[in-house]
Coordinates of N, CA and C in Angstrom, one line a residue:
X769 N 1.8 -21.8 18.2 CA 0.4 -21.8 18.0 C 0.1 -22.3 16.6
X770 N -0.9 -22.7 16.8 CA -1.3 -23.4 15.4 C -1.8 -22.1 14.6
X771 N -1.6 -22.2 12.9 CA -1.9 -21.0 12.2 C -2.3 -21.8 11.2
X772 N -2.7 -22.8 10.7 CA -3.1 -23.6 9.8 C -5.1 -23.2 9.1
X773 N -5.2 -22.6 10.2 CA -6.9 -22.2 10.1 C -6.8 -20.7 9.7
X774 N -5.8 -19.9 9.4 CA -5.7 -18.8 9.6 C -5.8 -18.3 8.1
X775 N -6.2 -17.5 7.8 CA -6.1 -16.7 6.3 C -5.4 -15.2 6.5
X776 N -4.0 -15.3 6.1 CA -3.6 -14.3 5.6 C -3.4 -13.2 4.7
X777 N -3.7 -12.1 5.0 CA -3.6 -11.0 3.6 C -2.6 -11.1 2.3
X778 N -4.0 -10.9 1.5 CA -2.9 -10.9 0.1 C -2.0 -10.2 -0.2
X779 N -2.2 -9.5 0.9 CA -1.2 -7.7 0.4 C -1.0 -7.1 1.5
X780 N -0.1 -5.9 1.7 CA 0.0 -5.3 2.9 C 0.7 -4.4 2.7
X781 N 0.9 -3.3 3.5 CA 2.2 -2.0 3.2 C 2.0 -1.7 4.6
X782 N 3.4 -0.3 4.5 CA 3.7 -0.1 6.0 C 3.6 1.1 6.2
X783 N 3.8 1.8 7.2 CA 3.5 3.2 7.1 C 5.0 3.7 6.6
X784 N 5.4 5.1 6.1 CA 5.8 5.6 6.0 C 6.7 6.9 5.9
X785 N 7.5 7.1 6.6 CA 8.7 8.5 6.5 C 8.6 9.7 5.1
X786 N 9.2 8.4 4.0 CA 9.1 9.1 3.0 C 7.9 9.2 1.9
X787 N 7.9 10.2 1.6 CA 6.5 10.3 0.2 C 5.4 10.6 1.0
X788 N 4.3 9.9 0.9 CA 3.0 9.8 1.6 C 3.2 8.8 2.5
X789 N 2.3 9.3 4.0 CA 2.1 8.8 5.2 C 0.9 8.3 5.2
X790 N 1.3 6.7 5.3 CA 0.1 6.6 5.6 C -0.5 5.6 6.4
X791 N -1.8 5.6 7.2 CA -2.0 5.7 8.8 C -3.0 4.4 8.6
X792 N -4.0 4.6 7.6 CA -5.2 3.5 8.2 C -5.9 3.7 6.8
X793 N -6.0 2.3 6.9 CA -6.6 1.0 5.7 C -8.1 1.2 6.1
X794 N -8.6 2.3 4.9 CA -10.2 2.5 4.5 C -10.6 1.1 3.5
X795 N -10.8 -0.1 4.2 CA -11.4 -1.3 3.6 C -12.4 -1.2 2.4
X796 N -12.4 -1.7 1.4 CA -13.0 -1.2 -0.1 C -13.6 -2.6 -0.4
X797 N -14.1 -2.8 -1.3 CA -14.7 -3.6 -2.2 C -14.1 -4.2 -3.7
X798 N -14.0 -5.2 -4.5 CA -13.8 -6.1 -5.2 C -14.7 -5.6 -6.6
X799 N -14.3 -5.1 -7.6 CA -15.6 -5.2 -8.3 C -16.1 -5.5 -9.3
X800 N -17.4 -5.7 -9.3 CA -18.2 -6.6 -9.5 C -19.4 -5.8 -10.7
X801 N -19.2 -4.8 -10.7 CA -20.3 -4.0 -11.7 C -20.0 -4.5 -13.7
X802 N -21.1 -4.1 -14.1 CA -20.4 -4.4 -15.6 C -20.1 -3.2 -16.2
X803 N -20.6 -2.2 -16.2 CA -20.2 -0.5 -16.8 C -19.0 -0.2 -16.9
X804 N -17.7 -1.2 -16.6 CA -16.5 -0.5 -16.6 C -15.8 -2.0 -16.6
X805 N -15.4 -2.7 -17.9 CA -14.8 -3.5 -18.0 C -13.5 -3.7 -17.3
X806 N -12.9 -2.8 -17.7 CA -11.3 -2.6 -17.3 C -11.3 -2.7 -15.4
X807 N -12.2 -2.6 -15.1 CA -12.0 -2.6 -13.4 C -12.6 -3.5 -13.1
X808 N -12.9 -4.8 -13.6 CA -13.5 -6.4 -13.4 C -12.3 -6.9 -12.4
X809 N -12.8 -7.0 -11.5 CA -12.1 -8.1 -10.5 C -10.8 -7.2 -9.5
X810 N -10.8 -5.8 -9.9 CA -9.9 -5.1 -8.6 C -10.3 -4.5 -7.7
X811 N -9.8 -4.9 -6.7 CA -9.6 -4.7 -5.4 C -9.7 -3.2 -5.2
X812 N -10.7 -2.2 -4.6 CA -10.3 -0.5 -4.2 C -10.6 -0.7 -2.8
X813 N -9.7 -0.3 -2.1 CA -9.1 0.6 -0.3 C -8.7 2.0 -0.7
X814 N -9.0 2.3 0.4 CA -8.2 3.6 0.5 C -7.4 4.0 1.8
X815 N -6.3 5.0 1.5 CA -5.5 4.9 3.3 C -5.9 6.2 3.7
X816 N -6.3 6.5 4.9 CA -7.3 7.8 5.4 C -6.1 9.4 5.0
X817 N -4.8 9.1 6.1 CA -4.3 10.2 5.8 C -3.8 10.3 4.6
X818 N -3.3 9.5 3.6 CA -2.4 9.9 2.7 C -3.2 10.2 1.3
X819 N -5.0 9.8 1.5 CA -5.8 10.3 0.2 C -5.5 9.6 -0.6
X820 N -4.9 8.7 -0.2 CA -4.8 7.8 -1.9 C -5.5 7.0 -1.7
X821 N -5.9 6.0 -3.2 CA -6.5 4.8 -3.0 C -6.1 4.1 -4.2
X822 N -6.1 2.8 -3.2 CA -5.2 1.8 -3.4 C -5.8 0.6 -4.5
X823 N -5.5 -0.1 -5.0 CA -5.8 -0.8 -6.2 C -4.6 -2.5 -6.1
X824 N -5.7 -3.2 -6.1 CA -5.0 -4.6 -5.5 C -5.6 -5.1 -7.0
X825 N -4.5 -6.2 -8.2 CA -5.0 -7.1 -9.0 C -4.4 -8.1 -8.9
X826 N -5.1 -9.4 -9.2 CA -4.8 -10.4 -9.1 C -4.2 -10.8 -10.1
X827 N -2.8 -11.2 -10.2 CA -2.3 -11.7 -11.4 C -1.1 -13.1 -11.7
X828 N -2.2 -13.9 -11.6 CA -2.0 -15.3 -11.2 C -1.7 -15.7 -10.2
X829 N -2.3 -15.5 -9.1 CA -1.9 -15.3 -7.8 C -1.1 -14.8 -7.2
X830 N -0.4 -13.4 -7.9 CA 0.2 -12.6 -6.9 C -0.8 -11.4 -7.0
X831 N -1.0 -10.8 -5.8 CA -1.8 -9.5 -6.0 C -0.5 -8.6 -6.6
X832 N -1.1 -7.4 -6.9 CA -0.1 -6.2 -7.4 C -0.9 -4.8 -6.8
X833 N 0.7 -4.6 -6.1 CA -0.8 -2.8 -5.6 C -0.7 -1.7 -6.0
X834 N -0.9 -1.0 -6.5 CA -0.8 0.7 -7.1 C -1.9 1.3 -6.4
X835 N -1.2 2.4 -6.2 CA -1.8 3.8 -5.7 C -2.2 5.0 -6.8
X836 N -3.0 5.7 -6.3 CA -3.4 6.8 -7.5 C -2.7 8.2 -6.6
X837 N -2.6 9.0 -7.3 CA -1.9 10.3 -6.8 C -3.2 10.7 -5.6
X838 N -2.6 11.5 -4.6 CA -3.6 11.8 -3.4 C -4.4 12.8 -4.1
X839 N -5.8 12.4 -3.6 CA -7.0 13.4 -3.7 C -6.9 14.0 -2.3
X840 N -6.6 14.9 -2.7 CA -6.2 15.9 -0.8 C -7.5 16.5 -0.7
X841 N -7.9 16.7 0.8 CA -8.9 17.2 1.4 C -10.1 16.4 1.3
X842 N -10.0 14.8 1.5 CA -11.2 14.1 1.2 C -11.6 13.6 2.3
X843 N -10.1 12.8 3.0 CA -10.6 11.7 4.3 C -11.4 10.8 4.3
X844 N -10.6 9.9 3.1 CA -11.4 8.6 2.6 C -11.9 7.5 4.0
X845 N -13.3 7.4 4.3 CA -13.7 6.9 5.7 C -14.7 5.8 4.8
X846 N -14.3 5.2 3.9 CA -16.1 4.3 3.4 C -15.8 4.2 2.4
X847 N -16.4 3.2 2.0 CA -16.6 2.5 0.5 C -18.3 2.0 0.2
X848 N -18.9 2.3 -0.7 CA -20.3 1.4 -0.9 C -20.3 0.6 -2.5
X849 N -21.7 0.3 -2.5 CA -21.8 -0.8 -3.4 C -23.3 -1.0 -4.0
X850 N -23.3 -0.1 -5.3 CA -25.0 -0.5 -5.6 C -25.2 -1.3 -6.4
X851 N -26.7 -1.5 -6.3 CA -27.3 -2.7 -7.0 C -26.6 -3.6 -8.3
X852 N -25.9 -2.9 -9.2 CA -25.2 -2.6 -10.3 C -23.8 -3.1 -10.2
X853 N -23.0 -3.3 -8.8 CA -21.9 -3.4 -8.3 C -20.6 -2.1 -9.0
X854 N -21.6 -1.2 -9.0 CA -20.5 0.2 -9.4 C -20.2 0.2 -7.9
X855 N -19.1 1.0 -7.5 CA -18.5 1.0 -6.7 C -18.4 2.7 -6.2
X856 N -18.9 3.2 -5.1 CA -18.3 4.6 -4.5 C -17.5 4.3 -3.3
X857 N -17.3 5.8 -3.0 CA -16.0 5.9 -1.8 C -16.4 7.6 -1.1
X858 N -16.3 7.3 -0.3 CA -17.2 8.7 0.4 C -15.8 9.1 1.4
X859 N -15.4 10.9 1.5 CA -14.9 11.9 1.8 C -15.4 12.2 2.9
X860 N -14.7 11.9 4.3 CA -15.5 12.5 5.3 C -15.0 14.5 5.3
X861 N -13.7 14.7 5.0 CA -13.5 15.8 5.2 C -14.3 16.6 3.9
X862 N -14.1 16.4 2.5 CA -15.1 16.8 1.7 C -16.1 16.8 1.9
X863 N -16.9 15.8 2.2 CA -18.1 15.4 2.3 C -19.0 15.0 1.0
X864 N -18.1 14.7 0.1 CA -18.8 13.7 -1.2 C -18.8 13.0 -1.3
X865 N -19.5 11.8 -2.1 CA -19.5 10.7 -2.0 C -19.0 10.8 -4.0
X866 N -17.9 9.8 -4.4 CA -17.2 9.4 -5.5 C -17.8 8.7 -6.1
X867 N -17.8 8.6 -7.2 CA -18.5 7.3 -8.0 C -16.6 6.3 -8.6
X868 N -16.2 5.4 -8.5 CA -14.9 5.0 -8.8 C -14.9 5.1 -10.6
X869 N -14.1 5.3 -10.9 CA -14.5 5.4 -12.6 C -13.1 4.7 -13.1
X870 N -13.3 4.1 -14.3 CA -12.1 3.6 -14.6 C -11.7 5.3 -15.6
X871 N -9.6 5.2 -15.1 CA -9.4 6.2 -15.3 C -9.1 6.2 -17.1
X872 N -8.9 5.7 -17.5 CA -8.9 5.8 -19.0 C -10.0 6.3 -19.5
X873 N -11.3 6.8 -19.1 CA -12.6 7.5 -19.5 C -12.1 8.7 -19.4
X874 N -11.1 9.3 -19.1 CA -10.7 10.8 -19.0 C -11.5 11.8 -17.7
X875 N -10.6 12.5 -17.5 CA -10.7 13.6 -16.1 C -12.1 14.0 -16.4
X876 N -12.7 14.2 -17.6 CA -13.8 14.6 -17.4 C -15.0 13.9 -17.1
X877 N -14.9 12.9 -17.2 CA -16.0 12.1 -16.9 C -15.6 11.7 -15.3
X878 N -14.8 11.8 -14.8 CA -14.6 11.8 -13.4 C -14.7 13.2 -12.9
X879 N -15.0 14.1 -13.3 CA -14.9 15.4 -12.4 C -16.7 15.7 -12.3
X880 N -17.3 14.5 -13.2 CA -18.8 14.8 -13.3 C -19.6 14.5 -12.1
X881 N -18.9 13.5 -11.0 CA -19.7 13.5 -9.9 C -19.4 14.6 -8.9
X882 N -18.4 15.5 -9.2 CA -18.0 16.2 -8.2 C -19.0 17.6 -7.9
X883 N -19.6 17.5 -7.0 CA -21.1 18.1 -6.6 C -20.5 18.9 -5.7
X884 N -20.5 19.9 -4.9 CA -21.0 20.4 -3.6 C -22.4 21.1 -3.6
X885 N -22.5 21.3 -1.7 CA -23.6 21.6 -1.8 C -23.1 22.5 -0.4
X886 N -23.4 23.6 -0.6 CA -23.4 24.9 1.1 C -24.7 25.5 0.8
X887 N -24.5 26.7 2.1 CA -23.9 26.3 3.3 C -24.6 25.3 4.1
X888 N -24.1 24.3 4.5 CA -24.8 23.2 5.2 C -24.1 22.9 6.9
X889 N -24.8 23.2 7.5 CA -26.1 23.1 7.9 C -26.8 24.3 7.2
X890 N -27.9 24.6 6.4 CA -28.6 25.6 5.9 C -29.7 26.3 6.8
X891 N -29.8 27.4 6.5 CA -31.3 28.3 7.5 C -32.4 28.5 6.6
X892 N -32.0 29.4 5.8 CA -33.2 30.2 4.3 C -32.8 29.2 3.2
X893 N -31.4 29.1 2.4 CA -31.3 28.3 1.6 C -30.1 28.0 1.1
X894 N -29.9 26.9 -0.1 CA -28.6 26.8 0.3 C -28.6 26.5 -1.4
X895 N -27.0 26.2 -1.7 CA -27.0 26.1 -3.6 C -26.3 24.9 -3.3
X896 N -26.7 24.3 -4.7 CA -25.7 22.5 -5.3 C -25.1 23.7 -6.6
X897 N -23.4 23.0 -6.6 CA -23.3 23.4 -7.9 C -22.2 22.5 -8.3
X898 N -22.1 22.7 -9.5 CA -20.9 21.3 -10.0 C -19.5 22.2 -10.2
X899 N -18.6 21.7 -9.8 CA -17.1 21.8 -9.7 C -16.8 22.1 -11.7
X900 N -17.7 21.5 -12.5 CA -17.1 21.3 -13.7 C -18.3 22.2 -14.3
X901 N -17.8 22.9 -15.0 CA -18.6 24.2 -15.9 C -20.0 23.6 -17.2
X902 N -19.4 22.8 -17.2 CA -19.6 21.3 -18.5 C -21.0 20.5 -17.9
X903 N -20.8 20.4 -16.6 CA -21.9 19.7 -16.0 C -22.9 20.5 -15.8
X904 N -24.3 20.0 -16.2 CA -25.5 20.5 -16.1 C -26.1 19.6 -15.7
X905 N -26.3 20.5 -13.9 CA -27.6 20.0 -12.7 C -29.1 19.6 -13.2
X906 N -29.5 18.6 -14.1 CA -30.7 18.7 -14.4 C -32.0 18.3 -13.3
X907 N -31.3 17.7 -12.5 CA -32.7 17.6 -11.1 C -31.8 17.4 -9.9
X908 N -32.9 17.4 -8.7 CA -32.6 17.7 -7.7 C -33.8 16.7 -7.1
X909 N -33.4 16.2 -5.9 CA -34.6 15.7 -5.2 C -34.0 15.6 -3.4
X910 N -35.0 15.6 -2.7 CA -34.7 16.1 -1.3 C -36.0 15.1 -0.8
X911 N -35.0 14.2 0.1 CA -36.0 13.1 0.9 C -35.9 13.4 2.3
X912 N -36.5 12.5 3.0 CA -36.7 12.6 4.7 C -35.9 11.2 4.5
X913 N -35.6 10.9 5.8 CA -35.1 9.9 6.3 C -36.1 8.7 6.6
X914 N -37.1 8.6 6.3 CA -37.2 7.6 5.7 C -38.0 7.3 4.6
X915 N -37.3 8.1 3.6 CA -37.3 8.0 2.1 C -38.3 8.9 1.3
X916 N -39.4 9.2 2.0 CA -40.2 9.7 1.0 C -39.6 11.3 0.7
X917 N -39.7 11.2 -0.9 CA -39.7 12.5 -1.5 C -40.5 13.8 -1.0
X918 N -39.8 14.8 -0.7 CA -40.3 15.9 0.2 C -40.2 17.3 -0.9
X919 N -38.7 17.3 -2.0 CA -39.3 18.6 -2.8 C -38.1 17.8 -3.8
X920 N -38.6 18.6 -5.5 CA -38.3 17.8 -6.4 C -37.6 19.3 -6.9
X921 N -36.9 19.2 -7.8 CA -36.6 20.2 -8.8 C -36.4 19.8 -9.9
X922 N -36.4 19.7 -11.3 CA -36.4 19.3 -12.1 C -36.0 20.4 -13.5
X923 N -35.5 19.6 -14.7 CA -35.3 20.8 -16.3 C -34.8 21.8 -15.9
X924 N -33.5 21.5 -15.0 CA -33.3 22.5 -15.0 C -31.5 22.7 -16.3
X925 N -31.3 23.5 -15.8 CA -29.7 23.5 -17.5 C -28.6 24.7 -17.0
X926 N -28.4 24.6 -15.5 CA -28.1 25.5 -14.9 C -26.6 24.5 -14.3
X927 N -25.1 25.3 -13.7 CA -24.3 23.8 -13.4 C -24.5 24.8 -11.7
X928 N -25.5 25.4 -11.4 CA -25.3 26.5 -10.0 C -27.0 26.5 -9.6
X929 N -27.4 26.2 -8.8 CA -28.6 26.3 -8.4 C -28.9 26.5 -7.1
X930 N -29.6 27.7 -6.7 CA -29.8 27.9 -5.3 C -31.7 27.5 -5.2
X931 N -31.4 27.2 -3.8 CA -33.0 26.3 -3.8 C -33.3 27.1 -1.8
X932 N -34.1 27.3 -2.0 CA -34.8 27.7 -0.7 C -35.7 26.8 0.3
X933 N -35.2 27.1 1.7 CA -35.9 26.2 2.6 C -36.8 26.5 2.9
X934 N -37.6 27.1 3.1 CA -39.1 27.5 3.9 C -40.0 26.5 3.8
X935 N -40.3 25.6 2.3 CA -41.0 24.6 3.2 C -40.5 23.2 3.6
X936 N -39.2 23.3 3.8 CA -39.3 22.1 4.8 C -38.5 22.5 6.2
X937 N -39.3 21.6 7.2 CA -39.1 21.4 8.3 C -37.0 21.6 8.7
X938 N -37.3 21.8 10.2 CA -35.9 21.7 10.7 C -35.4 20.1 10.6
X939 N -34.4 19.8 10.5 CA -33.9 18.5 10.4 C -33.2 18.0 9.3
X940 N -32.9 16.3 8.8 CA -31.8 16.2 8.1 C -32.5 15.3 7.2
X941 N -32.0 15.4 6.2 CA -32.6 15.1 4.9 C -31.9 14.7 4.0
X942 N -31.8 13.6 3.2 CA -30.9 13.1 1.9 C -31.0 13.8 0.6
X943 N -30.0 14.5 -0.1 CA -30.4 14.8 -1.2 C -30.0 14.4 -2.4
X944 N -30.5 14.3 -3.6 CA -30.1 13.1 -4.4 C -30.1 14.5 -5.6
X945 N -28.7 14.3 -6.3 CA -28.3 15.6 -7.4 C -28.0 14.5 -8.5
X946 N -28.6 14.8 -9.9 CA -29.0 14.0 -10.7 C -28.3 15.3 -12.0
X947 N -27.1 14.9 -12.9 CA -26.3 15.6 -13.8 C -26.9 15.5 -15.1
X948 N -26.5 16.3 -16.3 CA -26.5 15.5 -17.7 C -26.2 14.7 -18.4
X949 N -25.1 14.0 -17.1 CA -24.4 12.5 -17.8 C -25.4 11.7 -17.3
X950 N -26.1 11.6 -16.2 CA -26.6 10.9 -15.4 C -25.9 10.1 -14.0
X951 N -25.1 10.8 -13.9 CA -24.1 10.6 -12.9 C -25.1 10.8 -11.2
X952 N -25.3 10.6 -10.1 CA -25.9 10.9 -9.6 C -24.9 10.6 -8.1
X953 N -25.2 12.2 -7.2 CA -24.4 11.9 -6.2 C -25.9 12.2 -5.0
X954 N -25.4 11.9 -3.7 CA -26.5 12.2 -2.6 C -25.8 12.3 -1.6
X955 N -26.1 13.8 -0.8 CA -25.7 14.6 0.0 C -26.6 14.8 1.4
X956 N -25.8 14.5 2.3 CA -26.8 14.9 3.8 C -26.6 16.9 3.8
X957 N -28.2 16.7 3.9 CA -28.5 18.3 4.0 C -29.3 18.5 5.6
X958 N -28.6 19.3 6.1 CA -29.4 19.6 7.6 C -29.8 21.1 7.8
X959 N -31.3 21.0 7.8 CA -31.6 22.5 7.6 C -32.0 22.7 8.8
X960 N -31.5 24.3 9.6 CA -31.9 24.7 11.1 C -32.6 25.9 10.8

């Protein structure tokens, strides 16, 4: 068969026995943002079971791939892309969405997007709080699905905040958690 029209991958791996197993190629993005010099032009995937993610550079036309040590319990399912071309990567088993950071900024400034938010699905109410003692939740915002702002919280200097549902309706809602770095993650909240 003819293969002349065909484009093949720059890169590839196999699954594996030894070390980390891994099953399926979470397709990423190239990037393209300016806030993080050092990560101009590399390639981020991630492989679902083994939690890692993968790092393709081009260097003179050979790609090169490195892996980062597994972030366990995420279930890398997605990659996005804002306006900015910063780059996230969303946790189906966590359920957070990452901001990619170049790692020479230090653990701390990567532990600053790390948000939860329970118990979700929520009844009365539920709390956001940051993983990192350091981080201060300064607002909060909670939309409808299609977009408009429904309750705000704001000034606040707390890294633990519990927020009450009564006035909003049953249903699912985006919520958008806003730090003191300015780091900003957004969480599906479904209140019954």
């Amino acid at each position: 068969s003819d293969t002349s029209e065909l484009t093949f991958p720059v890169s590839q791996y196999t699954h594996t026995t030894s070390g980390n197993f891994k099953c399926s190629i979470t397709g990423g993005y190239r990037y393209r943002g300016t806030a993080q010099a050092n990560l101009s032009g590399l390639y981020f995937f991630a492989d679902y079971c083994s939690n890692e993610i993968g790092i393709l550079e081009n260097n003179g036309g050979t790609w090169n791939m490195t892996f980062t040590e597994p972030y366990s319990g995420n279930g890398w399912t997605g990659f996005g892309e804002d306006v900015n071309g910063e780059i996230y990567i969303a946790g189906i088993d966590s359920g957070n969405i990452y901001r990619i950071l170049d790692a020479s900024l230090g653990i701390e400034e990567n532990t600053l997007l790390q948000i939860k938010m329970y118990p979700n699905p929520a009844s009365n109410s539920f709390i956001v709080k940051s993983n990192n003692p350091q981080v201060v939740i300064e607002s909060i915002h909670i939309y409808n699905l299609q977009g408009k702002l429904i309750k705000s919280i704001t000034k606040n200097t707390a890294s633990e905040i519990h927020i009450g549902t009564k006035s909003l309706a049953t249903g699912l809602y985006l919520t958008e958690v806003i730090s003191n770095s300015g780091s900003k993650t957004t969480h599906k909240l479904l209140i019954k």
